[in-house]
């Protein structure tokens, strides 16, 4: 195996590829501007067939739609690839989720909520997200800041209910508070779907979110042999609910799989840095959609389930979570 790094790439990740859905990306980030078409081709070559562009700040919503249009207008340059997929206009399909990220709560306004609702009504995205609660820093824990987070979380859950859309949750160091809000709210993940993106809680929280109807989003963190808490939480949920409770994601340019790391900067969560590192990340430190296959491989090893079986189930799980009916490609 050889992991996907910045271009050029000369070796595939795995000998066998499996159709995959990247349920959470920030592929619209400017650090992909120089080689986005090439990265789409690389992603397709590693099995990615759908990717979701997920919102975090209102001012970038239009940029997301522009990237969605670009990706969906592409046909891959390989003649054999085009011939094999001649019935598909686009070999990798991009989709939009719109939301106001809790870490940026001080930048969000009531006007942004109104704009979000208007866009949802006019252009109906795939999902609402990423939304939720975050107390990772001392600032985020301040009562006034946290109260605003809760207000925006509930308001965006209201939008999801009003338009019958699944949500993508961002919950960091606030799982109990988020669960309390979800249990009291009209949002029903059993009916509407939803994903606990980049799940980082413990065993009890994992089981609680799945019980509510959410799938657990597994990122490149699962590739880290030191991520014992995460591995135990995923295993505990699977022991009770089966592999039906999981989906996978890159969260690119964040959450670089450990085997793809080339510098000391990989632990940073770029989009969550106060100075918008998502827009300034070093080109060589970014995660890319093509690395999703490493998440599948590591999850397969953890759960002791064959790649092919797991990939097919994860596809179905993603469709269930997003309330879509995307056909599993015939290999």
PDB file of C-alpha atoms in Angstrom:
ATOM      1  CA  UNK A   1       0.000   0.000   0.000  1.00  0.00           C
ATOM      2  CA  UNK A   2       1.057   3.587  -0.678  1.00  0.00           C
ATOM      3  CA  UNK A   3      -0.920   6.495   0.719  1.00  0.00           C
ATOM      4  CA  UNK A   4      -2.148   9.425  -1.290  1.00  0.00           C
ATOM      5  CA  UNK A   5       0.084  12.489  -0.884  1.00  0.00           C
ATOM      6  CA  UNK A   6       0.141  15.756  -2.817  1.00  0.00           C
ATOM      7  CA  UNK A   7       0.603  15.245  -6.542  1.00  0.00           C
ATOM      8  CA  UNK A   8       2.197  13.471  -8.268  1.00  0.00           C
ATOM      9  CA  UNK A   9       0.936  10.086  -7.087  1.00  0.00           C
ATOM     10  CA  UNK A  10       2.321   6.995  -8.761  1.00  0.00           C
ATOM     11  CA  UNK A  11       0.969   4.102  -6.680  1.00  0.00           C
ATOM     12  CA  UNK A  12      -2.564   3.127  -5.606  1.00  0.00           C
ATOM     13  CA  UNK A  13      -3.489   2.827  -1.936  1.00  0.00           C
ATOM     14  CA  UNK A  14      -4.780  -0.733  -2.202  1.00  0.00           C
ATOM     15  CA  UNK A  15      -4.758  -3.327  -4.927  1.00  0.00           C
ATOM     16  CA  UNK A  16      -8.549  -3.619  -4.711  1.00  0.00           C
ATOM     17  CA  UNK A  17     -10.797  -0.550  -4.667  1.00  0.00           C
ATOM     18  CA  UNK A  18     -14.289  -0.371  -3.220  1.00  0.00           C
ATOM     19  CA  UNK A  19     -17.067   2.180  -3.889  1.00  0.00           C
ATOM     20  CA  UNK A  20     -17.048   4.743  -1.085  1.00  0.00           C
ATOM     21  CA  UNK A  21     -19.016   7.782   0.082  1.00  0.00           C
ATOM     22  CA  UNK A  22     -17.056  10.559   1.803  1.00  0.00           C
ATOM     23  CA  UNK A  23     -19.801  11.837   4.092  1.00  0.00           C
ATOM     24  CA  UNK A  24     -17.930  14.913   5.332  1.00  0.00           C
ATOM     25  CA  UNK A  25     -15.408  17.120   3.523  1.00  0.00           C
ATOM     26  CA  UNK A  26     -14.349  20.741   3.231  1.00  0.00           C
ATOM     27  CA  UNK A  27     -13.189  20.195  -0.331  1.00  0.00           C
ATOM     28  CA  UNK A  28     -14.185  23.768  -1.177  1.00  0.00           C
ATOM     29  CA  UNK A  29     -11.285  25.101   0.909  1.00  0.00           C
ATOM     30  CA  UNK A  30      -8.928  27.388  -1.077  1.00  0.00           C
ATOM     31  CA  UNK A  31      -5.937  25.103  -0.528  1.00  0.00           C
ATOM     32  CA  UNK A  32      -7.557  22.746  -3.068  1.00  0.00           C
ATOM     33  CA  UNK A  33      -7.864  25.483  -5.701  1.00  0.00           C
ATOM     34  CA  UNK A  34      -4.558  24.654  -7.411  1.00  0.00           C
ATOM     35  CA  UNK A  35      -5.297  20.974  -8.048  1.00  0.00           C
ATOM     36  CA  UNK A  36      -8.973  20.281  -7.322  1.00  0.00           C
ATOM     37  CA  UNK A  37      -9.665  18.506 -10.649  1.00  0.00           C
ATOM     38  CA  UNK A  38      -6.641  16.256 -10.135  1.00  0.00           C
ATOM     39  CA  UNK A  39      -7.766  15.465  -6.594  1.00  0.00           C
ATOM     40  CA  UNK A  40     -11.205  14.484  -7.929  1.00  0.00           C
ATOM     41  CA  UNK A  41      -9.508  12.069 -10.304  1.00  0.00           C
ATOM     42  CA  UNK A  42      -7.360  10.651  -7.518  1.00  0.00           C
ATOM     43  CA  UNK A  43     -10.436  10.233  -5.313  1.00  0.00           C
ATOM     44  CA  UNK A  44     -12.269   8.403  -8.078  1.00  0.00           C
ATOM     45  CA  UNK A  45      -9.252   6.149  -8.559  1.00  0.00           C
ATOM     46  CA  UNK A  46      -9.417   5.185  -4.873  1.00  0.00           C
ATOM     47  CA  UNK A  47     -13.125   4.358  -4.993  1.00  0.00           C
ATOM     48  CA  UNK A  48     -14.817   7.615  -3.952  1.00  0.00           C
ATOM     49  CA  UNK A  49     -18.099   8.065  -5.827  1.00  0.00           C
ATOM     50  CA  UNK A  50     -19.860  10.712  -3.699  1.00  0.00           C
ATOM     51  CA  UNK A  51     -18.513  13.454  -1.439  1.00  0.00           C
ATOM     52  CA  UNK A  52     -20.354  15.927   0.737  1.00  0.00           C
ATOM     53  CA  UNK A  53     -19.209  19.547   1.053  1.00  0.00           C
ATOM     54  CA  UNK A  54     -20.107  20.660   4.568  1.00  0.00           C
ATOM     55  CA  UNK A  55     -20.703  24.262   5.651  1.00  0.00           C
ATOM     56  CA  UNK A  56     -19.274  26.126   8.596  1.00  0.00           C
ATOM     57  CA  UNK A  57     -19.465  29.883   7.843  1.00  0.00           C
ATOM     58  CA  UNK A  58     -22.214  31.683   5.956  1.00  0.00           C
ATOM     59  CA  UNK A  59     -19.808  33.717   3.850  1.00  0.00           C
ATOM     60  CA  UNK A  60     -18.478  30.534   2.236  1.00  0.00           C
ATOM     61  CA  UNK A  61     -21.826  29.027   1.195  1.00  0.00           C
ATOM     62  CA  UNK A  62     -21.645  30.370  -2.352  1.00  0.00           C
ATOM     63  CA  UNK A  63     -18.103  29.055  -2.703  1.00  0.00           C
ATOM     64  CA  UNK A  64     -19.404  25.604  -1.804  1.00  0.00           C
ATOM     65  CA  UNK A  65     -21.986  25.715  -4.591  1.00  0.00           C
ATOM     66  CA  UNK A  66     -19.321  26.800  -7.071  1.00  0.00           C
ATOM     67  CA  UNK A  67     -17.135  23.829  -6.143  1.00  0.00           C
ATOM     68  CA  UNK A  68     -20.118  21.490  -6.264  1.00  0.00           C
ATOM     69  CA  UNK A  69     -20.827  22.697  -9.798  1.00  0.00           C
ATOM     70  CA  UNK A  70     -17.200  22.224 -10.820  1.00  0.00           C
ATOM     71  CA  UNK A  71     -16.966  18.679  -9.477  1.00  0.00           C
ATOM     72  CA  UNK A  72     -20.304  17.642 -10.952  1.00  0.00           C
ATOM     73  CA  UNK A  73     -19.403  19.006 -14.377  1.00  0.00           C
ATOM     74  CA  UNK A  74     -16.215  16.967 -14.576  1.00  0.00           C
ATOM     75  CA  UNK A  75     -15.532  13.847 -16.548  1.00  0.00           C
ATOM     76  CA  UNK A  76     -12.272  12.145 -15.778  1.00  0.00           C
ATOM     77  CA  UNK A  77      -9.476  12.397 -18.295  1.00  0.00           C
ATOM     78  CA  UNK A  78      -8.767   8.680 -18.517  1.00  0.00           C
ATOM     79  CA  UNK A  79     -10.367   7.261 -21.664  1.00  0.00           C
ATOM     80  CA  UNK A  80     -10.816   3.859 -20.027  1.00  0.00           C
ATOM     81  CA  UNK A  81     -12.459   5.448 -16.998  1.00  0.00           C
ATOM     82  CA  UNK A  82     -14.855   7.434 -19.158  1.00  0.00           C
ATOM     83  CA  UNK A  83     -15.711   4.361 -21.214  1.00  0.00           C
ATOM     84  CA  UNK A  84     -16.341   2.296 -18.089  1.00  0.00           C
ATOM     85  CA  UNK A  85     -18.617   5.004 -16.742  1.00  0.00           C
ATOM     86  CA  UNK A  86     -20.062   6.362 -19.967  1.00  0.00           C
ATOM     87  CA  UNK A  87     -23.553   6.567 -18.490  1.00  0.00           C
ATOM     88  CA  UNK A  88     -22.357   8.931 -15.751  1.00  0.00           C
ATOM     89  CA  UNK A  89     -21.889  12.607 -16.518  1.00  0.00           C
ATOM     90  CA  UNK A  90     -19.713  12.964 -13.439  1.00  0.00           C
ATOM     91  CA  UNK A  91     -17.652  10.127 -11.995  1.00  0.00           C
ATOM     92  CA  UNK A  92     -17.556  11.725  -8.542  1.00  0.00           C
ATOM     93  CA  UNK A  93     -20.745  13.428  -7.409  1.00  0.00           C
ATOM     94  CA  UNK A  94     -20.572  16.345  -4.973  1.00  0.00           C
ATOM     95  CA  UNK A  95     -23.360  17.379  -2.607  1.00  0.00           C
ATOM     96  CA  UNK A  96     -23.963  20.280  -0.226  1.00  0.00           C
ATOM     97  CA  UNK A  97     -24.718  20.461   3.496  1.00  0.00           C
ATOM     98  CA  UNK A  98     -25.289  23.946   4.904  1.00  0.00           C
ATOM     99  CA  UNK A  99     -24.729  24.919   8.501  1.00  0.00           C
ATOM    100  CA  UNK A 100     -23.188  27.342  10.988  1.00  0.00           C
ATOM    101  CA  UNK A 101     -20.359  25.665  12.908  1.00  0.00           C
ATOM    102  CA  UNK A 102     -20.430  26.087  16.716  1.00  0.00           C
ATOM    103  CA  UNK A 103     -16.724  26.880  16.994  1.00  0.00           C
ATOM    104  CA  UNK A 104     -17.306  30.053  14.975  1.00  0.00           C
ATOM    105  CA  UNK A 105     -20.293  31.086  17.073  1.00  0.00           C
ATOM    106  CA  UNK A 106     -18.939  34.592  17.731  1.00  0.00           C
ATOM    107  CA  UNK A 107     -18.969  35.259  13.974  1.00  0.00           C
ATOM    108  CA  UNK A 108     -22.539  34.069  13.409  1.00  0.00           C
ATOM    109  CA  UNK A 109     -25.464  36.495  13.457  1.00  0.00           C
ATOM    110  CA  UNK A 110     -29.241  36.299  13.316  1.00  0.00           C
ATOM    111  CA  UNK A 111     -28.945  37.480   9.730  1.00  0.00           C
ATOM    112  CA  UNK A 112     -26.816  34.433   8.941  1.00  0.00           C
ATOM    113  CA  UNK A 113     -29.543  32.197  10.319  1.00  0.00           C
ATOM    114  CA  UNK A 114     -32.062  33.928   8.079  1.00  0.00           C
ATOM    115  CA  UNK A 115     -29.762  33.542   5.083  1.00  0.00           C
ATOM    116  CA  UNK A 116     -29.302  29.856   5.900  1.00  0.00           C
ATOM    117  CA  UNK A 117     -33.031  29.279   6.018  1.00  0.00           C
ATOM    118  CA  UNK A 118     -33.507  31.153   2.755  1.00  0.00           C
ATOM    119  CA  UNK A 119     -30.878  29.085   0.973  1.00  0.00           C
ATOM    120  CA  UNK A 120     -32.343  25.865   2.314  1.00  0.00           C
ATOM    121  CA  UNK A 121     -35.766  26.864   1.014  1.00  0.00           C
ATOM    122  CA  UNK A 122     -34.469  27.927  -2.398  1.00  0.00           C
ATOM    123  CA  UNK A 123     -31.786  25.338  -3.088  1.00  0.00           C
ATOM    124  CA  UNK A 124     -32.557  22.462  -0.700  1.00  0.00           C
ATOM    125  CA  UNK A 125     -29.190  21.027   0.331  1.00  0.00           C
ATOM    126  CA  UNK A 126     -28.548  17.396   1.116  1.00  0.00           C
ATOM    127  CA  UNK A 127     -28.346  18.094   4.856  1.00  0.00           C
ATOM    128  CA  UNK A 128     -27.973  20.734   7.566  1.00  0.00           C
ATOM    129  CA  UNK A 129     -24.490  20.875   9.018  1.00  0.00           C
ATOM    130  CA  UNK A 130     -22.194  21.017  10.564  1.00  0.00           C
ATOM    131  CA  UNK A 131     -24.043  22.108  13.682  1.00  0.00           C
ATOM    132  CA  UNK A 132     -23.798  21.396  17.378  1.00  0.00           C
ATOM    133  CA  UNK A 133     -21.820  22.327  20.484  1.00  0.00           C
ATOM    134  CA  UNK A 134     -18.107  22.817  21.146  1.00  0.00           C
ATOM    135  CA  UNK A 135     -16.366  23.576  24.462  1.00  0.00           C
ATOM    136  CA  UNK A 136     -12.836  22.753  23.327  1.00  0.00           C
ATOM    137  CA  UNK A 137     -11.428  26.102  24.503  1.00  0.00           C
ATOM    138  CA  UNK A 138     -11.982  28.179  27.614  1.00  0.00           C
ATOM    139  CA  UNK A 139     -13.669  30.844  25.483  1.00  0.00           C
ATOM    140  CA  UNK A 140     -16.207  28.337  24.199  1.00  0.00           C
ATOM    141  CA  UNK A 141     -17.051  27.374  27.788  1.00  0.00           C
ATOM    142  CA  UNK A 142     -18.056  30.905  28.779  1.00  0.00           C
ATOM    143  CA  UNK A 143     -21.783  30.927  29.635  1.00  0.00           C
ATOM    144  CA  UNK A 144     -22.683  33.686  27.191  1.00  0.00           C
ATOM    145  CA  UNK A 145     -20.819  31.988  24.337  1.00  0.00           C
ATOM    146  CA  UNK A 146     -22.167  28.540  25.157  1.00  0.00           C
ATOM    147  CA  UNK A 147     -25.730  29.845  25.443  1.00  0.00           C
ATOM    148  CA  UNK A 148     -25.410  31.310  21.959  1.00  0.00           C
ATOM    149  CA  UNK A 149     -24.123  27.977  20.693  1.00  0.00           C
ATOM    150  CA  UNK A 150     -27.181  26.223  22.115  1.00  0.00           C
ATOM    151  CA  UNK A 151     -29.493  28.816  20.600  1.00  0.00           C
ATOM    152  CA  UNK A 152     -27.988  28.388  17.128  1.00  0.00           C
ATOM    153  CA  UNK A 153     -27.938  24.602  17.489  1.00  0.00           C
ATOM    154  CA  UNK A 154     -31.645  24.515  18.302  1.00  0.00           C
ATOM    155  CA  UNK A 155     -32.490  27.014  15.559  1.00  0.00           C
ATOM    156  CA  UNK A 156     -30.726  24.875  12.958  1.00  0.00           C
ATOM    157  CA  UNK A 157     -32.430  21.734  14.254  1.00  0.00           C
ATOM    158  CA  UNK A 158     -35.686  23.643  13.708  1.00  0.00           C
ATOM    159  CA  UNK A 159     -34.697  24.274  10.084  1.00  0.00           C
ATOM    160  CA  UNK A 160     -33.889  20.595   9.616  1.00  0.00           C
ATOM    161  CA  UNK A 161     -37.300  19.614  10.965  1.00  0.00           C
ATOM    162  CA  UNK A 162     -39.098  22.217   8.855  1.00  0.00           C
ATOM    163  CA  UNK A 163     -37.504  20.945   5.631  1.00  0.00           C
ATOM    164  CA  UNK A 164     -37.210  17.279   6.518  1.00  0.00           C
ATOM    165  CA  UNK A 165     -33.421  17.148   6.279  1.00  0.00           C
ATOM    166  CA  UNK A 166     -30.786  15.117   8.158  1.00  0.00           C
ATOM    167  CA  UNK A 167     -28.213  16.931  10.273  1.00  0.00           C
ATOM    168  CA  UNK A 168     -24.466  16.574  10.601  1.00  0.00           C
ATOM    169  CA  UNK A 169     -23.438  17.070  14.192  1.00  0.00           C
ATOM    170  CA  UNK A 170     -20.226  18.643  15.409  1.00  0.00           C
ATOM    171  CA  UNK A 171     -19.990  17.765  19.103  1.00  0.00           C
ATOM    172  CA  UNK A 172     -16.713  18.285  20.931  1.00  0.00           C
ATOM    173  CA  UNK A 173     -16.398  18.045  24.698  1.00  0.00           C
ATOM    174  CA  UNK A 174     -20.128  18.711  25.024  1.00  0.00           C
ATOM    175  CA  UNK A 175     -21.737  15.335  24.396  1.00  0.00           C
ATOM    176  CA  UNK A 176     -24.009  15.308  27.440  1.00  0.00           C
ATOM    177  CA  UNK A 177     -25.340  18.786  26.688  1.00  0.00           C
ATOM    178  CA  UNK A 178     -25.911  17.944  23.028  1.00  0.00           C
ATOM    179  CA  UNK A 179     -27.716  14.717  23.882  1.00  0.00           C
ATOM    180  CA  UNK A 180     -29.989  16.606  26.273  1.00  0.00           C
ATOM    181  CA  UNK A 181     -30.950  19.084  23.534  1.00  0.00           C
ATOM    182  CA  UNK A 182     -31.525  16.336  20.964  1.00  0.00           C
ATOM    183  CA  UNK A 183     -33.706  14.306  23.314  1.00  0.00           C
ATOM    184  CA  UNK A 184     -35.873  17.342  24.056  1.00  0.00           C
ATOM    185  CA  UNK A 185     -36.128  18.557  20.451  1.00  0.00           C
ATOM    186  CA  UNK A 186     -38.628  17.586  17.757  1.00  0.00           C
ATOM    187  CA  UNK A 187     -35.778  16.489  15.512  1.00  0.00           C
ATOM    188  CA  UNK A 188     -36.064  12.703  15.111  1.00  0.00           C
ATOM    189  CA  UNK A 189     -32.960  11.064  13.672  1.00  0.00           C
ATOM    190  CA  UNK A 190     -34.791   7.755  13.397  1.00  0.00           C
ATOM    191  CA  UNK A 191     -36.939   9.377  10.694  1.00  0.00           C
ATOM    192  CA  UNK A 192     -34.736  12.154   9.305  1.00  0.00           C
ATOM    193  CA  UNK A 193     -31.341  10.471   9.537  1.00  0.00           C
ATOM    194  CA  UNK A 194     -28.179  12.216  10.648  1.00  0.00           C
ATOM    195  CA  UNK A 195     -24.492  11.742  11.405  1.00  0.00           C
ATOM    196  CA  UNK A 196     -22.452  12.392  14.541  1.00  0.00           C
ATOM    197  CA  UNK A 197     -19.541  13.713  12.493  1.00  0.00           C
ATOM    198  CA  UNK A 198     -15.977  12.858  13.525  1.00  0.00           C
ATOM    199  CA  UNK A 199     -17.242  11.156  16.656  1.00  0.00           C
ATOM    200  CA  UNK A 200     -14.921  11.750  19.610  1.00  0.00           C
ATOM    201  CA  UNK A 201     -16.913  10.690  22.660  1.00  0.00           C
ATOM    202  CA  UNK A 202     -16.687   7.618  24.844  1.00  0.00           C
ATOM    203  CA  UNK A 203     -18.492   4.304  24.789  1.00  0.00           C
ATOM    204  CA  UNK A 204     -21.675   5.496  26.504  1.00  0.00           C
ATOM    205  CA  UNK A 205     -21.959   8.571  24.288  1.00  0.00           C
ATOM    206  CA  UNK A 206     -21.443   6.451  21.168  1.00  0.00           C
ATOM    207  CA  UNK A 207     -24.262   4.139  22.139  1.00  0.00           C
ATOM    208  CA  UNK A 208     -26.493   7.078  23.087  1.00  0.00           C
ATOM    209  CA  UNK A 209     -26.149   8.806  19.713  1.00  0.00           C
ATOM    210  CA  UNK A 210     -26.771   5.563  17.831  1.00  0.00           C
ATOM    211  CA  UNK A 211     -29.818   4.854  19.981  1.00  0.00           C
ATOM    212  CA  UNK A 212     -31.227   8.226  18.913  1.00  0.00           C
ATOM    213  CA  UNK A 213     -30.783   7.220  15.260  1.00  0.00           C
ATOM    214  CA  UNK A 214     -27.467   8.843  14.314  1.00  0.00           C
ATOM    215  CA  UNK A 215     -24.628   7.134  12.492  1.00  0.00           C
ATOM    216  CA  UNK A 216     -21.156   7.622  13.937  1.00  0.00           C
ATOM    217  CA  UNK A 217     -18.753   9.362  11.537  1.00  0.00           C
ATOM    218  CA  UNK A 218     -15.339   7.671  11.536  1.00  0.00           C
ATOM    219  CA  UNK A 219     -12.341   9.711  10.313  1.00  0.00           C
ATOM    220  CA  UNK A 220      -8.625   9.185   9.840  1.00  0.00           C
ATOM    221  CA  UNK A 221      -8.268   9.288  13.623  1.00  0.00           C
ATOM    222  CA  UNK A 222      -9.195   5.596  13.588  1.00  0.00           C
ATOM    223  CA  UNK A 223      -5.860   4.918  11.853  1.00  0.00           C
ATOM    224  CA  UNK A 224      -3.908   6.070  14.911  1.00  0.00           C
ATOM    225  CA  UNK A 225      -2.936   3.083  17.092  1.00  0.00           C
ATOM    226  CA  UNK A 226      -2.978   5.396  20.120  1.00  0.00           C
ATOM    227  CA  UNK A 227      -6.659   6.326  19.624  1.00  0.00           C
ATOM    228  CA  UNK A 228      -7.751   3.681  22.110  1.00  0.00           C
ATOM    229  CA  UNK A 229     -10.731   5.629  23.473  1.00  0.00           C
ATOM    230  CA  UNK A 230     -12.159   6.100  19.989  1.00  0.00           C
ATOM    231  CA  UNK A 231     -11.542   2.492  19.047  1.00  0.00           C
ATOM    232  CA  UNK A 232     -13.276   1.251  22.207  1.00  0.00           C
ATOM    233  CA  UNK A 233     -16.248   3.558  21.575  1.00  0.00           C
ATOM    234  CA  UNK A 234     -16.660   2.373  17.980  1.00  0.00           C
ATOM    235  CA  UNK A 235     -16.348  -1.260  19.015  1.00  0.00           C
ATOM    236  CA  UNK A 236     -18.863  -0.814  21.846  1.00  0.00           C
ATOM    237  CA  UNK A 237     -21.450   0.692  19.502  1.00  0.00           C
ATOM    238  CA  UNK A 238     -20.897  -2.043  16.921  1.00  0.00           C
ATOM    239  CA  UNK A 239     -21.190  -4.754  19.569  1.00  0.00           C
ATOM    240  CA  UNK A 240     -24.755  -3.600  20.299  1.00  0.00           C
ATOM    241  CA  UNK A 241     -25.985  -2.092  17.029  1.00  0.00           C
ATOM    242  CA  UNK A 242     -23.822  -3.815  14.427  1.00  0.00           C
ATOM    243  CA  UNK A 243     -21.786  -2.174  11.680  1.00  0.00           C
ATOM    244  CA  UNK A 244     -25.017  -0.520  10.526  1.00  0.00           C
ATOM    245  CA  UNK A 245     -24.244   2.333  12.948  1.00  0.00           C
ATOM    246  CA  UNK A 246     -21.134   3.622  11.129  1.00  0.00           C
ATOM    247  CA  UNK A 247     -20.196   5.848   8.187  1.00  0.00           C
ATOM    248  CA  UNK A 248     -16.752   7.049   7.107  1.00  0.00           C
ATOM    249  CA  UNK A 249     -15.399  10.461   6.183  1.00  0.00           C
ATOM    250  CA  UNK A 250     -12.131  12.285   5.551  1.00  0.00           C
ATOM    251  CA  UNK A 251     -13.108  15.682   7.011  1.00  0.00           C
ATOM    252  CA  UNK A 252     -10.447  16.912   4.587  1.00  0.00           C
ATOM    253  CA  UNK A 253      -8.240  18.878   4.804  1.00  0.00           C
ATOM    254  CA  UNK A 254      -8.311  17.811   8.466  1.00  0.00           C
ATOM    255  CA  UNK A 255      -7.928  14.391  10.137  1.00  0.00           C
ATOM    256  CA  UNK A 256      -5.004  13.105   8.089  1.00  0.00           C
ATOM    257  CA  UNK A 257      -4.642   9.287   8.360  1.00  0.00           C
ATOM    258  CA  UNK A 258      -1.491   8.583  10.309  1.00  0.00           C
ATOM    259  CA  UNK A 259       0.148   6.609   7.505  1.00  0.00           C
ATOM    260  CA  UNK A 260      -0.167   9.643   5.206  1.00  0.00           C
ATOM    261  CA  UNK A 261       1.465  12.142   7.534  1.00  0.00           C
ATOM    262  CA  UNK A 262       4.618  13.818   6.269  1.00  0.00           C
ATOM    263  CA  UNK A 263       5.270  16.581   8.828  1.00  0.00           C
ATOM    264  CA  UNK A 264       4.610  17.477  12.448  1.00  0.00           C
ATOM    265  CA  UNK A 265       1.459  19.482  11.756  1.00  0.00           C
ATOM    266  CA  UNK A 266      -1.065  16.717  11.226  1.00  0.00           C
ATOM    267  CA  UNK A 267      -2.787  16.917  14.597  1.00  0.00           C
ATOM    268  CA  UNK A 268      -4.150  20.384  13.874  1.00  0.00           C
ATOM    269  CA  UNK A 269      -7.851  20.720  13.203  1.00  0.00           C
ATOM    270  CA  UNK A 270      -7.552  23.330  10.504  1.00  0.00           C
ATOM    271  CA  UNK A 271     -11.122  24.492  10.103  1.00  0.00           C
ATOM    272  CA  UNK A 272     -11.523  24.982  13.844  1.00  0.00           C
ATOM    273  CA  UNK A 273      -8.561  27.279  14.384  1.00  0.00           C
ATOM    274  CA  UNK A 274      -9.550  30.874  15.235  1.00  0.00           C
ATOM    275  CA  UNK A 275      -7.589  32.305  12.311  1.00  0.00           C
ATOM    276  CA  UNK A 276      -9.358  30.091   9.760  1.00  0.00           C
ATOM    277  CA  UNK A 277      -6.515  27.679   9.131  1.00  0.00           C
ATOM    278  CA  UNK A 278      -8.820  25.899   6.704  1.00  0.00           C
ATOM    279  CA  UNK A 279      -8.018  28.661   4.249  1.00  0.00           C
ATOM    280  CA  UNK A 280      -4.287  28.790   5.032  1.00  0.00           C
ATOM    281  CA  UNK A 281      -3.219  25.194   5.638  1.00  0.00           C
ATOM    282  CA  UNK A 282       0.148  24.187   4.232  1.00  0.00           C
ATOM    283  CA  UNK A 283      -0.448  22.470   0.893  1.00  0.00           C
ATOM    284  CA  UNK A 284       1.578  19.441   1.963  1.00  0.00           C
ATOM    285  CA  UNK A 285      -0.200  18.900   5.285  1.00  0.00           C
ATOM    286  CA  UNK A 286      -3.721  18.561   3.967  1.00  0.00           C
ATOM    287  CA  UNK A 287      -5.871  15.475   3.990  1.00  0.00           C
ATOM    288  CA  UNK A 288      -7.562  14.659   0.649  1.00  0.00           C
ATOM    289  CA  UNK A 289     -10.683  12.665  -0.347  1.00  0.00           C
ATOM    290  CA  UNK A 290      -8.565   9.900  -1.890  1.00  0.00           C
ATOM    291  CA  UNK A 291      -7.328   9.016   1.604  1.00  0.00           C
ATOM    292  CA  UNK A 292     -10.791   7.732   2.553  1.00  0.00           C
ATOM    293  CA  UNK A 293      -9.677   4.235   1.613  1.00  0.00           C
ATOM    294  CA  UNK A 294      -7.263   4.286   4.554  1.00  0.00           C
ATOM    295  CA  UNK A 295     -10.194   4.857   6.908  1.00  0.00           C
ATOM    296  CA  UNK A 296     -11.980   1.864   5.420  1.00  0.00           C
ATOM    297  CA  UNK A 297      -8.833  -0.260   5.731  1.00  0.00           C
ATOM    298  CA  UNK A 298      -8.185   0.622   9.378  1.00  0.00           C
ATOM    299  CA  UNK A 299     -11.825   0.180  10.337  1.00  0.00           C
ATOM    300  CA  UNK A 300     -11.827  -3.205   8.607  1.00  0.00           C
ATOM    301  CA  UNK A 301      -8.806  -4.221  10.668  1.00  0.00           C
ATOM    302  CA  UNK A 302     -10.330  -2.978  13.926  1.00  0.00           C
ATOM    303  CA  UNK A 303     -13.651  -4.763  13.422  1.00  0.00           C
ATOM    304  CA  UNK A 304     -12.139  -7.810  11.693  1.00  0.00           C
ATOM    305  CA  UNK A 305     -14.575  -7.487   8.781  1.00  0.00           C
ATOM    306  CA  UNK A 306     -13.466  -7.974   5.155  1.00  0.00           C
ATOM    307  CA  UNK A 307     -13.012  -4.770   3.173  1.00  0.00           C
ATOM    308  CA  UNK A 308     -15.620  -5.682   0.563  1.00  0.00           C
ATOM    309  CA  UNK A 309     -18.303  -6.527   3.115  1.00  0.00           C
ATOM    310  CA  UNK A 310     -17.616  -3.418   5.175  1.00  0.00           C
ATOM    311  CA  UNK A 311     -17.511  -1.090   2.150  1.00  0.00           C
ATOM    312  CA  UNK A 312     -20.883  -2.268   0.900  1.00  0.00           C
ATOM    313  CA  UNK A 313     -22.481  -1.869   4.330  1.00  0.00           C
ATOM    314  CA  UNK A 314     -20.947   1.584   4.821  1.00  0.00           C
ATOM    315  CA  UNK A 315     -22.435   2.648   1.490  1.00  0.00           C
ATOM    316  CA  UNK A 316     -25.882   1.565   2.655  1.00  0.00           C
ATOM    317  CA  UNK A 317     -25.349   3.226   6.033  1.00  0.00           C
ATOM    318  CA  UNK A 318     -24.420   6.515   4.372  1.00  0.00           C
ATOM    319  CA  UNK A 319     -27.527   6.406   2.198  1.00  0.00           C
ATOM    320  CA  UNK A 320     -29.665   5.672   5.261  1.00  0.00           C
ATOM    321  CA  UNK A 321     -28.078   8.526   7.220  1.00  0.00           C
ATOM    322  CA  UNK A 322     -28.512  11.021   4.379  1.00  0.00           C
ATOM    323  CA  UNK A 323     -31.910   9.708   3.226  1.00  0.00           C
ATOM    324  CA  UNK A 324     -30.814   9.103  -0.343  1.00  0.00           C
ATOM    325  CA  UNK A 325     -30.970   6.132  -2.663  1.00  0.00           C
ATOM    326  CA  UNK A 326     -27.591   6.030  -4.394  1.00  0.00           C
ATOM    327  CA  UNK A 327     -27.080   2.732  -6.208  1.00  0.00           C
ATOM    328  CA  UNK A 328     -24.026   0.742  -5.169  1.00  0.00           C
ATOM    329  CA  UNK A 329     -21.746   0.601  -8.226  1.00  0.00           C
ATOM    330  CA  UNK A 330     -21.205  -2.799  -9.804  1.00  0.00           C
ATOM    331  CA  UNK A 331     -17.544  -3.744  -9.649  1.00  0.00           C
TER     332      UNK A 331
END
